Amino acid sequence: MNKKKFISDVHIGSKTCQAKNLLELLKESPNDEEWIIVGDLYEKGGTITDEQFQLIGCLRKNRDRIICIDGNHDPAEEELVKIIIGLEPVKKYEWEMYGKKFCAIHGHQFDRWCFVFSEPLIDKIFSYLARLLKRINYQNFNLSKWFDNLWDKFSLRIAKKAKKYAKKRGIDVIICGHTHKPLHFVFFDKNGRKTDYYNCGDWIESFSFITIDECGKIKLHSTAPN
């Protein structure tokens, strides 16, 4: 059973894409490891830097062991995935191991407002405002904490919808991206059936990823600097 590494929300083309850090991580990966990109590999309307070109080169070189999943930023960029990296993106990736059913899907399917932020200008404005708000601390009112709390609630809402999706399809473990927040939630239904929800995080701020080893052990990693 091959090892698997899951990464999401790389946003190649974005100024905040941490291509160098991801490239270093991928170069250290064992040769028998599969890489699953859980959506939003590209950022529409962006400029690809030299470091991002190096990352693209690494992905193209290793395309035989990569599965690339669509995200909400990806559909218009699918030709880039096909032509530059040489991969045919998929909507989701499902597999079974050790008696469990797994599914990797980007997660924008569970976000009713994602179509708004798929527009490059709106997404850039929102990202700028989010960074600005996090710097404001007025009369003991910390907007960064308020924004983080708001994002926690959003992330939990996406996780609960993903859990419902998984339950309907008999999926034991569902792995998503989209929220840029690395997470692991365990849900139990009234019959005691367990569903694990994981989120890969991103390569903008969290520098996080998920691994599944040959024994089926799942681990969420974060390499973000302190």
PDB file of C-alpha atoms in Angstrom:
ATOM      1  CA  MET A   1       0.000   0.000   0.000  1.00  0.00           C
ATOM      2  CA  ASN A   2       1.528   3.311  -1.110  1.00  0.00           C
ATOM      3  CA  LYS A   3       1.925   6.230   1.263  1.00  0.00           C
ATOM      4  CA  LYS A   4      -0.211   9.254   0.449  1.00  0.00           C
ATOM      5  CA  LYS A   5       0.384  12.978   0.968  1.00  0.00           C
ATOM      6  CA  PHE A   6      -2.521  15.434   0.678  1.00  0.00           C
ATOM      7  CA  ILE A   7      -1.974  19.134   0.005  1.00  0.00           C
ATOM      8  CA  SER A   8      -4.543  21.781  -0.823  1.00  0.00           C
ATOM      9  CA  ASP A   9      -4.955  25.441  -1.722  1.00  0.00           C
ATOM     10  CA  VAL A  10      -1.483  26.075  -3.119  1.00  0.00           C
ATOM     11  CA  HIS A  11      -2.755  28.981  -5.243  1.00  0.00           C
ATOM     12  CA  ILE A  12       0.074  29.121  -7.744  1.00  0.00           C
ATOM     13  CA  GLY A  13      -0.088  32.616  -9.259  1.00  0.00           C
ATOM     14  CA  SER A  14      -0.848  34.256  -5.922  1.00  0.00           C
ATOM     15  CA  LYS A  15       1.771  36.536  -4.356  1.00  0.00           C
ATOM     16  CA  THR A  16       1.249  34.736  -1.053  1.00  0.00           C
ATOM     17  CA  CYS A  17       1.825  31.218  -2.425  1.00  0.00           C
ATOM     18  CA  GLN A  18       4.600  29.567  -0.413  1.00  0.00           C
ATOM     19  CA  ALA A  19       6.015  27.681  -3.388  1.00  0.00           C
ATOM     20  CA  LYS A  20       9.556  27.398  -2.027  1.00  0.00           C
ATOM     21  CA  ASN A  21       8.416  25.744   1.213  1.00  0.00           C
ATOM     22  CA  LEU A  22       6.140  23.296  -0.583  1.00  0.00           C
ATOM     23  CA  LEU A  23       8.848  22.456  -3.106  1.00  0.00           C
ATOM     24  CA  GLU A  24      11.245  21.591  -0.269  1.00  0.00           C
ATOM     25  CA  LEU A  25       8.601  19.345   1.307  1.00  0.00           C
ATOM     26  CA  LEU A  26       7.868  17.504  -1.935  1.00  0.00           C
ATOM     27  CA  LYS A  27      11.536  16.969  -2.735  1.00  0.00           C
ATOM     28  CA  GLU A  28      11.918  15.200   0.617  1.00  0.00           C
ATOM     29  CA  SER A  29       9.029  12.820  -0.113  1.00  0.00           C
ATOM     30  CA  PRO A  30       9.794   9.113  -0.635  1.00  0.00           C
ATOM     31  CA  ASN A  31       9.573   7.842  -4.204  1.00  0.00           C
ATOM     32  CA  ASP A  32       6.679   5.486  -3.448  1.00  0.00           C
ATOM     33  CA  GLU A  33       4.439   8.244  -2.061  1.00  0.00           C
ATOM     34  CA  GLU A  34       1.347   9.449  -3.918  1.00  0.00           C
ATOM     35  CA  TRP A  35       0.563  13.165  -3.898  1.00  0.00           C
ATOM     36  CA  ILE A  36      -3.078  14.195  -3.871  1.00  0.00           C
ATOM     37  CA  ILE A  37      -3.728  17.890  -4.580  1.00  0.00           C
ATOM     38  CA  VAL A  38      -7.125  18.598  -3.016  1.00  0.00           C
ATOM     39  CA  GLY A  39      -8.096  21.581  -5.172  1.00  0.00           C
ATOM     40  CA  ASP A  40      -7.092  25.185  -5.826  1.00  0.00           C
ATOM     41  CA  LEU A  41      -3.676  24.447  -7.251  1.00  0.00           C
ATOM     42  CA  TYR A  42      -3.875  27.666  -9.287  1.00  0.00           C
ATOM     43  CA  GLU A  43      -5.052  31.203  -8.640  1.00  0.00           C
ATOM     44  CA  LYS A  44      -6.914  32.867 -11.498  1.00  0.00           C
ATOM     45  CA  GLY A  45      -5.473  36.134 -12.768  1.00  0.00           C
ATOM     46  CA  GLY A  46      -2.158  35.794 -10.960  1.00  0.00           C
ATOM     47  CA  THR A  47       1.471  35.977 -12.073  1.00  0.00           C
ATOM     48  CA  ILE A  48       3.651  32.883 -11.791  1.00  0.00           C
ATOM     49  CA  THR A  49       7.000  33.620 -10.111  1.00  0.00           C
ATOM     50  CA  ASP A  50      10.314  31.834 -10.677  1.00  0.00           C
ATOM     51  CA  GLU A  51       9.857  29.788  -7.494  1.00  0.00           C
ATOM     52  CA  GLN A  52       6.365  28.812  -8.601  1.00  0.00           C
ATOM     53  CA  PHE A  53       7.748  27.715 -11.983  1.00  0.00           C
ATOM     54  CA  GLN A  54      10.172  25.459 -10.113  1.00  0.00           C
ATOM     55  CA  LEU A  55       7.247  23.980  -8.175  1.00  0.00           C
ATOM     56  CA  ILE A  56       5.371  23.397 -11.437  1.00  0.00           C
ATOM     57  CA  GLY A  57       8.452  21.645 -12.814  1.00  0.00           C
ATOM     58  CA  CYS A  58       8.559  19.338  -9.792  1.00  0.00           C
ATOM     59  CA  LEU A  59       4.862  18.512 -10.164  1.00  0.00           C
ATOM     60  CA  ARG A  60       5.254  17.821 -13.878  1.00  0.00           C
ATOM     61  CA  LYS A  61       8.272  15.579 -13.263  1.00  0.00           C
ATOM     62  CA  ASN A  62       6.274  13.554 -10.718  1.00  0.00           C
ATOM     63  CA  ARG A  63       2.897  13.648 -12.494  1.00  0.00           C
ATOM     64  CA  ASP A  64       2.709   9.856 -12.688  1.00  0.00           C
ATOM     65  CA  ARG A  65       2.107   9.731  -8.946  1.00  0.00           C
ATOM     66  CA  ILE A  66      -0.160  12.771  -8.615  1.00  0.00           C
ATOM     67  CA  ILE A  67      -3.944  13.024  -8.448  1.00  0.00           C
ATOM     68  CA  CYS A  68      -5.250  16.559  -8.936  1.00  0.00           C
ATOM     69  CA  ILE A  69      -8.763  17.434  -7.732  1.00  0.00           C
ATOM     70  CA  ASP A  70     -10.805  20.422  -8.918  1.00  0.00           C
ATOM     71  CA  GLY A  71     -11.318  23.380  -6.593  1.00  0.00           C
ATOM     72  CA  ASN A  72     -13.429  26.501  -6.940  1.00  0.00           C
ATOM     73  CA  HIS A  73     -10.453  28.452  -8.321  1.00  0.00           C
ATOM     74  CA  ASP A  74      -9.419  25.676 -10.687  1.00  0.00           C
ATOM     75  CA  PRO A  75     -12.149  25.167 -13.317  1.00  0.00           C
ATOM     76  CA  ALA A  76     -11.043  28.067 -15.540  1.00  0.00           C
ATOM     77  CA  GLU A  77      -7.443  26.959 -15.055  1.00  0.00           C
ATOM     78  CA  GLU A  78      -7.898  23.285 -15.916  1.00  0.00           C
ATOM     79  CA  GLU A  79      -6.043  23.762 -19.176  1.00  0.00           C
ATOM     80  CA  LEU A  80      -2.999  24.854 -17.177  1.00  0.00           C
ATOM     81  CA  VAL A  81      -3.158  21.626 -15.190  1.00  0.00           C
ATOM     82  CA  LYS A  82      -3.540  19.577 -18.371  1.00  0.00           C
ATOM     83  CA  ILE A  83      -0.984  21.378 -20.524  1.00  0.00           C
ATOM     84  CA  ILE A  84       1.692  22.506 -18.069  1.00  0.00           C
ATOM     85  CA  ILE A  85       1.648  19.601 -15.609  1.00  0.00           C
ATOM     86  CA  GLY A  86       0.130  16.965 -17.903  1.00  0.00           C
ATOM     87  CA  LEU A  87      -2.684  15.877 -15.585  1.00  0.00           C
ATOM     88  CA  GLU A  88      -6.419  15.410 -16.075  1.00  0.00           C
ATOM     89  CA  PRO A  89      -8.148  16.894 -12.990  1.00  0.00           C
ATOM     90  CA  VAL A  90     -10.879  14.887 -11.260  1.00  0.00           C
ATOM     91  CA  LYS A  91     -13.886  16.050  -9.228  1.00  0.00           C
ATOM     92  CA  LYS A  92     -13.062  13.802  -6.278  1.00  0.00           C
ATOM     93  CA  TYR A  93     -10.889  10.865  -5.345  1.00  0.00           C
ATOM     94  CA  GLU A  94     -12.306   7.832  -3.559  1.00  0.00           C
ATOM     95  CA  TRP A  95     -10.545   4.675  -2.396  1.00  0.00           C
ATOM     96  CA  GLU A  96     -10.770   1.931   0.225  1.00  0.00           C
ATOM     97  CA  MET A  97      -8.161   0.589   2.591  1.00  0.00           C
ATOM     98  CA  TYR A  98      -8.299  -1.560   5.727  1.00  0.00           C
ATOM     99  CA  GLY A  99     -12.076  -1.815   5.581  1.00  0.00           C
ATOM    100  CA  LYS A 100     -12.662   1.945   5.438  1.00  0.00           C
ATOM    101  CA  LYS A 101     -13.963   4.111   2.625  1.00  0.00           C
ATOM    102  CA  PHE A 102     -12.083   7.364   1.996  1.00  0.00           C
ATOM    103  CA  CYS A 103     -12.941  10.423  -0.088  1.00  0.00           C
ATOM    104  CA  ALA A 104     -10.903  13.511  -0.954  1.00  0.00           C
ATOM    105  CA  ILE A 105     -12.893  16.451  -2.352  1.00  0.00           C
ATOM    106  CA  HIS A 106     -12.059  20.163  -2.327  1.00  0.00           C
ATOM    107  CA  GLY A 107     -15.038  21.222  -0.195  1.00  0.00           C
ATOM    108  CA  HIS A 108     -16.349  24.272  -2.044  1.00  0.00           C
ATOM    109  CA  GLN A 109     -19.343  22.081  -2.857  1.00  0.00           C
ATOM    110  CA  PHE A 110     -20.413  22.644   0.765  1.00  0.00           C
ATOM    111  CA  ASP A 111     -20.016  26.442   0.617  1.00  0.00           C
ATOM    112  CA  ARG A 112     -22.970  28.278  -0.907  1.00  0.00           C
ATOM    113  CA  TRP A 113     -21.006  31.542  -1.214  1.00  0.00           C
ATOM    114  CA  CYS A 114     -17.912  30.158  -2.926  1.00  0.00           C
ATOM    115  CA  PHE A 115     -19.019  31.437  -6.353  1.00  0.00           C
ATOM    116  CA  VAL A 116     -18.513  34.996  -5.083  1.00  0.00           C
ATOM    117  CA  PHE A 117     -14.879  34.435  -4.099  1.00  0.00           C
ATOM    118  CA  SER A 118     -14.133  32.589  -7.325  1.00  0.00           C
ATOM    119  CA  GLU A 119     -14.014  36.023  -8.975  1.00  0.00           C
ATOM    120  CA  PRO A 120     -10.336  37.109  -8.821  1.00  0.00           C
ATOM    121  CA  LEU A 121     -10.988  40.768  -7.948  1.00  0.00           C
ATOM    122  CA  ILE A 122     -13.482  40.015  -5.171  1.00  0.00           C
ATOM    123  CA  ASP A 123     -11.214  37.319  -3.755  1.00  0.00           C
ATOM    124  CA  LYS A 124      -8.221  39.699  -3.713  1.00  0.00           C
ATOM    125  CA  ILE A 125     -10.248  42.452  -2.030  1.00  0.00           C
ATOM    126  CA  PHE A 126     -11.514  40.020   0.611  1.00  0.00           C
ATOM    127  CA  SER A 127      -8.011  38.676   1.268  1.00  0.00           C
ATOM    128  CA  TYR A 128      -6.647  42.207   1.602  1.00  0.00           C
ATOM    129  CA  LEU A 129      -9.408  43.240   4.015  1.00  0.00           C
ATOM    130  CA  ALA A 130      -8.924  40.086   6.071  1.00  0.00           C
ATOM    131  CA  ARG A 131      -5.198  40.815   6.469  1.00  0.00           C
ATOM    132  CA  LEU A 132      -5.981  44.442   7.347  1.00  0.00           C
ATOM    133  CA  LEU A 133      -8.594  43.539   9.960  1.00  0.00           C
ATOM    134  CA  LYS A 134      -6.187  41.176  11.684  1.00  0.00           C
ATOM    135  CA  ARG A 135      -3.826  44.104  12.334  1.00  0.00           C
ATOM    136  CA  ILE A 136      -6.437  46.283  14.037  1.00  0.00           C
ATOM    137  CA  ASN A 137      -6.704  46.376  17.832  1.00  0.00           C
ATOM    138  CA  TYR A 138      -8.952  49.255  18.911  1.00  0.00           C
ATOM    139  CA  GLN A 139      -9.748  49.983  22.566  1.00  0.00           C
ATOM    140  CA  ASN A 140      -9.141  46.374  23.613  1.00  0.00           C
ATOM    141  CA  PHE A 141     -11.308  45.075  20.776  1.00  0.00           C
ATOM    142  CA  ASN A 142      -9.094  42.707  18.841  1.00  0.00           C
ATOM    143  CA  LEU A 143     -10.432  42.348  15.315  1.00  0.00           C
ATOM    144  CA  SER A 144      -7.982  39.543  14.626  1.00  0.00           C
ATOM    145  CA  LYS A 145      -9.622  37.393  17.312  1.00  0.00           C
ATOM    146  CA  TRP A 146     -13.075  38.341  16.032  1.00  0.00           C
ATOM    147  CA  PHE A 147     -12.123  37.371  12.473  1.00  0.00           C
ATOM    148  CA  ASP A 148     -10.526  34.112  13.611  1.00  0.00           C
ATOM    149  CA  ASN A 149     -13.666  33.235  15.570  1.00  0.00           C
ATOM    150  CA  LEU A 150     -15.804  33.976  12.509  1.00  0.00           C
ATOM    151  CA  TRP A 151     -13.578  31.753  10.371  1.00  0.00           C
ATOM    152  CA  ASP A 152     -13.721  28.970  12.960  1.00  0.00           C
ATOM    153  CA  LYS A 153     -17.519  28.989  12.713  1.00  0.00           C
ATOM    154  CA  PHE A 154     -17.354  28.943   8.914  1.00  0.00           C
ATOM    155  CA  SER A 155     -14.877  26.035   8.975  1.00  0.00           C
ATOM    156  CA  LEU A 156     -17.094  24.069  11.359  1.00  0.00           C
ATOM    157  CA  ARG A 157     -20.117  24.655   9.121  1.00  0.00           C
ATOM    158  CA  ILE A 158     -18.228  23.282   6.114  1.00  0.00           C
ATOM    159  CA  ALA A 159     -17.079  20.297   8.190  1.00  0.00           C
ATOM    160  CA  LYS A 160     -20.645  19.480   9.241  1.00  0.00           C
ATOM    161  CA  LYS A 161     -21.874  19.617   5.640  1.00  0.00           C
ATOM    162  CA  ALA A 162     -18.981  17.409   4.546  1.00  0.00           C
ATOM    163  CA  LYS A 163     -19.944  14.961   7.300  1.00  0.00           C
ATOM    164  CA  LYS A 164     -23.515  14.788   5.973  1.00  0.00           C
ATOM    165  CA  TYR A 165     -22.173  14.186   2.466  1.00  0.00           C
ATOM    166  CA  ALA A 166     -19.928  11.401   3.775  1.00  0.00           C
ATOM    167  CA  LYS A 167     -22.679   9.773   5.819  1.00  0.00           C
ATOM    168  CA  LYS A 168     -25.038   9.548   2.825  1.00  0.00           C
ATOM    169  CA  ARG A 169     -22.351   7.773   0.808  1.00  0.00           C
ATOM    170  CA  GLY A 170     -21.000   5.471   3.490  1.00  0.00           C
ATOM    171  CA  ILE A 171     -17.676   7.321   3.629  1.00  0.00           C
ATOM    172  CA  ASP A 172     -15.661   6.830   6.821  1.00  0.00           C
ATOM    173  CA  VAL A 173     -12.996   9.485   6.250  1.00  0.00           C
ATOM    174  CA  ILE A 174     -13.458  12.659   4.200  1.00  0.00           C
ATOM    175  CA  ILE A 175     -10.533  14.966   3.387  1.00  0.00           C
ATOM    176  CA  CYS A 176     -11.151  18.527   2.180  1.00  0.00           C
ATOM    177  CA  GLY A 177      -9.432  21.846   1.556  1.00  0.00           C
ATOM    178  CA  HIS A 178     -11.107  25.174   0.692  1.00  0.00           C
ATOM    179  CA  THR A 179     -11.237  26.750   4.177  1.00  0.00           C
ATOM    180  CA  HIS A 180      -7.427  27.098   4.463  1.00  0.00           C
ATOM    181  CA  LYS A 181      -7.750  25.878   8.058  1.00  0.00           C
ATOM    182  CA  PRO A 182      -6.070  22.585   9.042  1.00  0.00           C
ATOM    183  CA  LEU A 183      -8.559  20.578  11.087  1.00  0.00           C
ATOM    184  CA  HIS A 184      -9.589  17.169  12.309  1.00  0.00           C
ATOM    185  CA  PHE A 185     -13.115  16.623  13.595  1.00  0.00           C
ATOM    186  CA  VAL A 186     -14.690  13.343  14.692  1.00  0.00           C
ATOM    187  CA  PHE A 187     -18.453  13.044  14.280  1.00  0.00           C
ATOM    188  CA  PHE A 188     -20.716  10.302  15.612  1.00  0.00           C
ATOM    189  CA  ASP A 189     -24.285   9.732  14.485  1.00  0.00           C
ATOM    190  CA  LYS A 190     -27.091   8.477  16.735  1.00  0.00           C
ATOM    191  CA  ASN A 191     -26.145   4.884  15.912  1.00  0.00           C
ATOM    192  CA  GLY A 192     -22.554   5.455  16.968  1.00  0.00           C
ATOM    193  CA  ARG A 193     -21.178   5.428  13.428  1.00  0.00           C
ATOM    194  CA  LYS A 194     -17.973   7.440  13.239  1.00  0.00           C
ATOM    195  CA  THR A 195     -17.006   9.890  10.480  1.00  0.00           C
ATOM    196  CA  ASP A 196     -13.610  11.573  10.431  1.00  0.00           C
ATOM    197  CA  TYR A 197     -13.316  14.975   8.759  1.00  0.00           C
ATOM    198  CA  TYR A 198      -9.870  16.302   7.881  1.00  0.00           C
ATOM    199  CA  ASN A 199      -8.871  19.583   6.265  1.00  0.00           C
ATOM    200  CA  CYS A 200      -5.464  19.955   4.627  1.00  0.00           C
ATOM    201  CA  GLY A 201      -5.152  23.675   5.343  1.00  0.00           C
ATOM    202  CA  ASP A 202      -3.204  25.670   2.754  1.00  0.00           C
ATOM    203  CA  TRP A 203       0.164  26.818   1.438  1.00  0.00           C
ATOM    204  CA  ILE A 204      -0.545  30.485   2.067  1.00  0.00           C
ATOM    205  CA  GLU A 205      -0.371  30.639   5.873  1.00  0.00           C
ATOM    206  CA  SER A 206      -0.698  27.241   7.542  1.00  0.00           C
ATOM    207  CA  PHE A 207       1.940  25.299   5.526  1.00  0.00           C
ATOM    208  CA  SER A 208       0.014  22.137   6.369  1.00  0.00           C
ATOM    209  CA  PHE A 209      -0.642  18.731   4.834  1.00  0.00           C
ATOM    210  CA  ILE A 210      -2.015  15.286   5.628  1.00  0.00           C
ATOM    211  CA  THR A 211      -0.310  11.928   5.326  1.00  0.00           C
ATOM    212  CA  ILE A 212      -1.626   8.382   5.308  1.00  0.00           C
ATOM    213  CA  ASP A 213       1.027   5.708   5.792  1.00  0.00           C
ATOM    214  CA  GLU A 214       1.089   2.133   4.527  1.00  0.00           C
ATOM    215  CA  CYS A 215      -0.705   0.992   7.703  1.00  0.00           C
ATOM    216  CA  GLY A 216      -3.594   3.410   7.157  1.00  0.00           C
ATOM    217  CA  LYS A 217      -2.541   5.823   9.915  1.00  0.00           C
ATOM    218  CA  ILE A 218      -3.655   9.408   9.196  1.00  0.00           C
ATOM    219  CA  LYS A 219      -1.722  12.410  10.461  1.00  0.00           C
ATOM    220  CA  LEU A 220      -2.237  16.153  10.084  1.00  0.00           C
ATOM    221  CA  HIS A 221       1.047  18.106   9.871  1.00  0.00           C
ATOM    222  CA  SER A 222       1.806  21.814  10.056  1.00  0.00           C
ATOM    223  CA  THR A 223       5.213  23.208   9.145  1.00  0.00           C
ATOM    224  CA  ALA A 224       4.286  26.874   9.648  1.00  0.00           C
ATOM    225  CA  PRO A 225       7.045  28.958  11.241  1.00  0.00           C
ATOM    226  CA  ASN A 226       6.427  30.031  14.834  1.00  0.00           C
TER     227      ASN A 226
END
